[in-house]
Coordinates of C-alpha atoms and ligand atoms in Angstrom, one line a residue:
X1 CA 0.0 0.0 0.0
X2 CA 1.1 3.6 -0.7
X3 CA 0.4 4.9 2.8
X4 CA -0.7 8.5 2.7
X5 CA -2.8 8.3 5.8
X6 CA -0.5 10.4 7.9
X7 CA 3.2 11.4 8.3
X8 CA 3.2 9.4 11.6
X9 CA 3.6 6.1 9.6
X10 CA 7.3 6.7 8.8
X11 CA 9.7 4.0 10.1
X12 CA 13.2 4.9 11.4
X13 CA 15.8 4.8 8.6
X14 CA 19.0 2.7 8.9
X15 CA 20.9 6.0 9.7
X16 CA 18.5 6.9 12.4
X17 CA 18.6 3.3 13.9
X18 CA 22.4 3.5 13.9
X19 CA 22.3 6.8 15.8
X20 CA 19.9 5.2 18.3
X21 CA 22.1 2.1 18.7
X22 CA 25.2 4.0 19.4
X23 CA 23.7 6.7 21.6
X24 CA 25.4 7.6 24.9
X25 CA 22.7 7.1 27.6
X26 CA 22.1 7.6 31.3
X27 CA 19.2 7.8 33.7
X28 CA 17.0 10.6 32.5
X29 CA 15.0 10.8 35.8
X30 CA 18.3 11.8 37.4
X31 CA 18.9 14.2 34.5
X32 CA 21.9 12.1 33.6
X33 CA 21.1 11.2 30.0
X34 CA 23.8 13.1 28.0
X35 CA 22.0 12.7 24.7
X36 CA 18.7 14.0 26.1
X37 CA 20.5 16.9 27.8
X38 CA 22.2 17.7 24.5
X39 CA 18.9 17.6 22.6
X40 CA 17.3 19.9 25.2
X41 CA 20.1 22.4 24.9
X42 CA 20.0 22.3 21.1
X43 CA 16.2 22.7 21.0
X44 CA 16.1 25.6 23.5
X45 CA 18.7 27.4 21.4
X46 CA 16.9 26.6 18.1
X47 CA 13.6 27.8 19.4
X48 CA 15.1 30.9 21.2
X49 CA 13.8 29.8 24.6
X50 CA 15.5 29.6 28.0
X51 CA 14.8 25.9 28.4
X52 CA 13.5 22.8 26.6
X53 CA 12.2 19.5 27.9
X54 CA 12.1 16.1 26.1
X55 CA 8.8 14.3 26.4
X56 CA 7.7 11.0 24.9
X57 CA 4.8 12.5 22.9
X58 CA 3.6 15.9 21.8
X59 CA 0.3 15.1 23.5
X60 CA 2.1 15.0 26.8
X61 CA 4.1 18.1 25.9
X62 CA 0.8 20.0 25.3
X63 CA -0.7 18.7 28.5
X64 CA 2.4 19.5 30.6
X65 CA 2.4 23.0 29.1
X66 CA -1.3 23.6 30.0
X67 CA -0.7 22.3 33.5
X68 CA 2.3 24.7 33.9
X69 CA 0.5 27.8 32.4
X70 CA -3.1 27.3 33.4
X71 CA -5.1 27.5 36.7
X72 CA -8.0 25.2 37.5
X73 CA -11.4 26.7 36.7
X74 CA -9.9 29.0 34.0
X75 CA -10.2 28.4 30.3
X76 CA -8.2 26.9 27.6
X77 CA -9.2 28.5 24.3
X78 CA -8.4 27.1 20.9
X79 CA -9.8 26.7 17.4
X80 CA -12.5 24.0 17.7
X81 CA -10.6 21.5 15.6
X82 CA -7.2 21.7 17.1
X83 CA -5.4 18.6 18.3
X84 CA -5.5 19.8 21.9
X85 CA -9.4 20.0 21.8
X86 CA -10.3 17.0 19.7
X87 CA -7.5 14.3 20.1
X88 CA -6.3 14.7 23.6
X89 CA -9.3 13.1 25.3
X90 CA -10.4 16.0 27.5
X91 CA -6.9 16.2 28.9
X92 CA -7.0 19.9 29.7
X93 CA -10.1 19.3 31.9
X94 CA -8.8 16.1 33.5
X95 CA -5.2 17.0 34.1
X96 CA -5.4 20.8 34.7
X97 CA -9.0 21.6 35.6
X98 CA -9.3 23.9 32.5
X99 CA -12.6 24.6 30.9
X100 CA -12.3 23.8 27.2
X101 CA -13.6 26.4 24.8
X102 CA -13.5 25.9 21.1
X103 CA -13.7 28.8 18.6
X104 CA -14.9 28.4 15.0
X105 CA -12.2 30.1 12.9
X106 CA -11.2 30.3 9.2
X107 CA -8.1 28.2 8.5
X108 CA -7.8 27.3 12.2
X109 CA -6.8 30.9 13.1
X110 CA -8.8 32.6 15.8
X111 CA -8.7 36.4 15.3
X112 CA -7.8 39.1 17.9
X113 CA -11.5 40.1 17.8
X114 CA -12.6 36.6 18.8
X115 CA -10.2 36.6 21.7
X116 CA -11.3 40.1 22.8
X117 CA -15.0 39.0 22.8
X118 CA -14.5 36.1 25.3
X119 CA -16.2 36.2 28.7
X120 CA -14.6 35.3 32.0
X121 CA -11.2 35.1 30.4
X122 CA -7.8 36.3 31.7
X123 CA -5.0 35.3 34.1
X124 CA -4.9 31.6 34.5
X125 CA -6.4 31.0 31.1
X126 CA -4.4 29.8 28.1
X127 CA -4.8 30.3 24.4
X128 CA -3.5 27.5 22.3
X129 CA -2.5 28.2 18.7
X130 CA -1.7 25.4 16.2
X131 CA 0.8 25.9 13.4
X132 CA 0.7 24.2 11.0
X133 CA -3.0 23.7 11.5
X134 CA -3.9 20.1 11.0
X135 CA -7.6 20.1 10.4
X136 CA -7.5 22.9 7.9
X137 CA -5.1 20.9 5.8
X138 CA -1.6 21.6 7.2
X139 CA -2.0 25.4 6.6
X140 CA 0.7 27.8 7.7
X141 CA -0.4 30.6 10.1
X142 CA 1.3 33.9 8.8
X143 CA 3.6 35.3 11.4
X144 CA 2.0 38.8 11.7
X145 CA -1.6 37.3 12.0
X146 CA -0.4 34.9 14.7
X147 CA 1.3 37.8 16.4
X148 CA -1.9 39.8 16.5
X149 CA -3.9 37.0 18.1
X150 CA -1.1 36.5 20.7
X151 CA -1.2 40.3 21.5
X152 CA -5.0 40.1 22.0
X153 CA -4.5 37.1 24.4
X154 CA -1.8 38.9 26.4
X155 CA -3.9 42.0 26.6
X156 CA -6.5 39.9 28.4
X157 CA -3.8 38.4 30.7
X158 CA -3.9 34.9 29.2
X159 CA -0.8 32.8 28.5
X160 CA -0.1 31.5 25.0
X161 CA 0.9 28.0 24.0
X162 CA 1.9 27.2 20.5
X163 CA 1.2 23.6 19.4
X164 CA 3.9 23.5 16.8
X165 CA 3.8 19.8 16.3
X166 CA 4.5 20.5 12.6
X167 CA 6.3 23.9 13.2
X168 CA 9.2 22.7 11.1
X169 CA 6.9 22.2 8.2
X170 CA 5.6 25.8 8.6
X171 CA 9.2 27.1 8.9
X172 CA 10.4 25.3 5.8
X173 CA 7.3 26.3 3.8
X174 CA 7.5 30.0 4.8
X175 CA 11.3 30.2 4.7
X176 CA 11.4 31.4 8.4
X177 CA 13.2 30.1 11.5
X178 CA 10.9 28.1 13.9
X179 CA 12.1 30.6 16.5
X180 CA 10.2 33.4 14.7
X181 CA 6.9 31.8 15.7
X182 CA 8.2 30.4 19.0
X183 CA 9.3 33.9 20.2
X184 CA 5.6 35.0 20.2
X185 CA 4.3 32.3 22.5
X186 CA 5.1 31.4 26.1
X187 CA 5.7 27.8 25.4
X188 CA 6.0 25.7 22.2
X189 CA 5.6 22.0 21.4
X190 CA 7.4 20.3 18.6
X191 CA 6.5 16.7 17.6
X192 CA 9.3 14.5 16.2
X193 CA 7.2 11.5 15.1
X194 CA 5.5 13.3 12.2
X195 CA 7.5 14.6 9.2
X196 CA 10.8 14.4 11.1
X197 CA 10.5 10.6 11.0
X198 CA 11.2 9.6 14.6
X199 CA 9.4 6.6 16.2
X200 CA 8.4 8.9 19.1
X201 CA 9.5 12.0 21.0
X202 CA 8.6 15.6 21.5
X203 CA 10.0 18.9 22.8
X204 CA 8.4 21.5 25.0
X205 CA 10.3 24.8 25.2
X206 CA 9.7 28.0 27.2
X207 CA 10.9 30.0 30.1
X208 CA 13.1 28.1 32.6
X209 CA 10.6 28.3 35.4
X210 CA 7.7 27.1 33.3
X211 CA 9.8 24.2 31.9
X212 CA 10.7 23.2 35.5
X213 CA 7.0 23.0 36.3
X214 CA 6.4 21.0 33.2
X215 CA 9.2 18.6 34.4
X216 CA 7.0 17.9 37.4
X217 CA 4.0 17.1 35.2
X218 CA 6.1 14.8 33.1
X219 CA 6.8 12.7 36.3
X220 CA 3.1 13.0 37.3
X221 CA 2.0 11.7 33.9
X222 CA 4.5 8.8 34.0
X223 CA 6.6 10.2 31.2
X224 CA 9.9 10.5 32.9
X225 CA 12.0 7.8 31.2
X226 CA 15.3 6.2 32.1
X227 CA 17.6 5.8 29.1
X228 CA 15.8 8.3 27.0
X229 CA 18.9 9.0 25.0
X230 CA 17.8 6.2 22.6
X231 CA 14.9 8.4 21.5
X232 CA 16.8 11.7 21.8
X233 CA 19.5 10.3 19.5
X234 CA 16.9 9.7 16.8
X235 CA 15.6 13.3 17.4
X236 CA 19.1 14.8 17.0
X237 CA 19.6 12.7 13.9
X238 CA 16.3 14.1 12.5
X239 CA 17.4 17.6 13.2
X240 CA 20.5 17.0 11.1
X241 CA 18.9 15.0 8.3
X242 CA 15.1 15.4 8.1
X243 CA 14.3 19.1 8.4
X244 CA 15.3 20.6 5.0
X245 CA 14.0 17.6 3.2
X246 CA 10.5 18.6 4.4
X247 CA 10.5 20.8 1.3
X248 CA 10.5 17.6 -0.8
X249 CA 7.3 16.4 1.0
X250 CA 5.7 19.8 0.3
X251 CA 6.7 19.7 -3.4
X252 CA 5.4 16.1 -3.7
X253 CA 2.1 17.1 -2.1
X254 CA 1.6 19.9 -4.6
X255 CA 2.4 17.5 -7.5
X256 CA 0.0 14.9 -6.1
X257 CA -2.7 17.6 -5.9
X258 CA -2.1 18.7 -9.5
X259 CA -2.1 15.1 -10.7
X260 CA -5.5 14.3 -9.1
X261 CA -7.2 17.5 -10.1
X262 CA -7.0 19.4 -6.8
X263 CA -6.0 23.0 -6.8
X264 CA -2.3 23.0 -5.7
X265 CA -2.9 26.4 -4.1
X266 CA -4.8 24.6 -1.3
X267 CA -1.6 22.7 -0.5
X268 CA 0.7 24.7 1.8
X269 CA 2.7 21.9 3.4
X270 CA 2.5 18.1 3.2
X271 CA -1.3 17.6 3.3
X272 CA -3.5 17.3 0.2
X273 CA -7.1 17.9 1.2
X274 CA -9.5 15.7 -0.8
X275 CA -13.3 16.2 -0.8
X276 CA -14.8 13.0 0.7
X277 CA -17.5 10.9 -0.9
X278 CA -19.3 7.9 0.5
X279 CA -17.0 4.8 0.2
X280 CA -14.0 6.8 -1.2
X281 CA -11.5 5.7 1.4
X282 CA -12.4 2.0 0.8
X283 CA -12.2 2.3 -3.0
X284 CA -8.8 3.9 -2.7
X285 CA -7.7 1.1 -0.4
X286 CA -8.9 -1.4 -3.0
X287 CA -6.3 0.3 -5.3
X288 CA -3.7 0.1 -2.6
X289 CA -3.7 3.8 -1.6
X290 CA -4.3 4.7 2.0
X291 CA -5.7 8.1 2.9
X292 CA -6.7 9.6 6.2
X293 CA -9.5 11.8 7.6
X294 CA -9.0 15.5 7.7
X295 CA -12.3 16.9 9.1
X296 CA -15.9 16.0 8.4
X297 CA -16.4 16.0 4.6
X298 CA -12.7 15.9 3.8
X299 CA -10.0 13.4 3.5
X300 CA -6.2 14.0 3.4
X301 CA -3.3 12.5 1.6
X302 CA -0.1 13.2 3.5
X303 CA 3.4 13.0 2.1
X304 CA 6.3 12.0 4.2
X305 CA 9.8 10.5 4.4
X306 CA 8.6 7.0 3.3
X307 CA 7.0 8.1 0.0
X308 CA 9.3 9.1 -2.9
X309 CA 8.7 10.5 -6.4
X310 CA 8.0 7.0 -7.7
X311 CA 5.3 6.3 -5.1
X312 CA 3.7 9.7 -5.9
X313 CA 3.5 8.8 -9.6
X314 CA 1.9 5.5 -8.8
X315 CA -0.5 7.2 -6.3
X316 CA -1.6 9.7 -8.9
X317 CA -2.3 6.9 -11.4
X318 CA -4.2 4.8 -8.9
X319 CA -6.1 7.8 -7.4
X320 CA -7.1 9.1 -10.9
X321 CA -8.8 5.8 -11.5
X322 CA -11.0 6.3 -8.4
X323 CA -11.5 10.0 -7.9
X324 CA -14.4 11.7 -9.6
X325 CA -12.7 15.0 -9.1
X326 CA -9.8 14.3 -11.5
X327 CA -9.7 16.5 -14.6
Ligands
PLP1 C1 0.3 14.6 16.2 C2 0.0 15.9 16.9 C3 0.1 16.0 18.3 C4 0.5 14.9 19.2 O1 1.6 14.2 18.8 P1 2.0 12.8 19.5 O2 3.5 12.8 19.6 O3 1.5 11.8 18.6 O4 1.3 12.7 20.8 C5 -0.1 17.3 18.9 N1 -0.5 18.3 18.1 C6 -0.7 18.2 16.8 C7 -1.1 19.4 16.0 C8 -0.4 17.0 16.1 O5 -0.6 16.9 14.8

């Protein structure tokens, strides 16, 4: 099967496995894992933050951030189809006592006006912004627009967390440093098991004091590992080998869109949004192409490390045979 369901399906490459196999390791709970410590230093610098923390998943990174920034009874506000509201199983309410409030927003981007209009909202509340925004099709949130929404949140006294699970995709697509977006938020999450190709691993970066509180949450959630350097070595390897190549994924996504009659202008990163029809996923599977769900009424084909130009050519051929949208 040509697996375009998600960029999470990538398997570690031989180079990454070799880096993992030869990693220097120690007990992370004692902060003695040299590879994890090195990764944390590198990521704090790269994101322009005082400190960075390794966590097993980006879900845990988001939840640790909310627990560090929020206060029970206050709100977490985000676009209604962000990962933190739809895929983290009520975590903000369960772990942090936060009231979850979703906003309907074009391209996943709540406006300053939407933030200004919120009731009972201020210190102890957290605004979560997602870039790239998954459910709108991996779209990139322009820096100035994101900055305006951050300013509105701060005006109200709220903290700002950036769920940048795919921030490197945004950075490569926009030709900006990830730190440009990270600088605007209090804390930022990066996921390494998407386009960066690691089996697992995430980073939370922010002010040293906030990251210290997140470290406590990591213990609470059972996410403090022992020889975490095995994972951190894969993540360091990904920083060296799998960031710039995200541009290839983006180019392949555009080519796939063109090939199946979808406007390539709707492709900003590695997602191709496809209008859904009853039975379409199953018919594509019969032709050995896997696609995933984007949001109600829409599917997605996602390009990643494990699909090359040849697979894209084949996918175009097979999908043309099935899709009624093709030209
Ligand atoms: C995948 C994803 C996460 C969670 O990542 P895991 O490491 O799988 O927990 C968080 N936010 C966004 C936007 C994501 O796409």
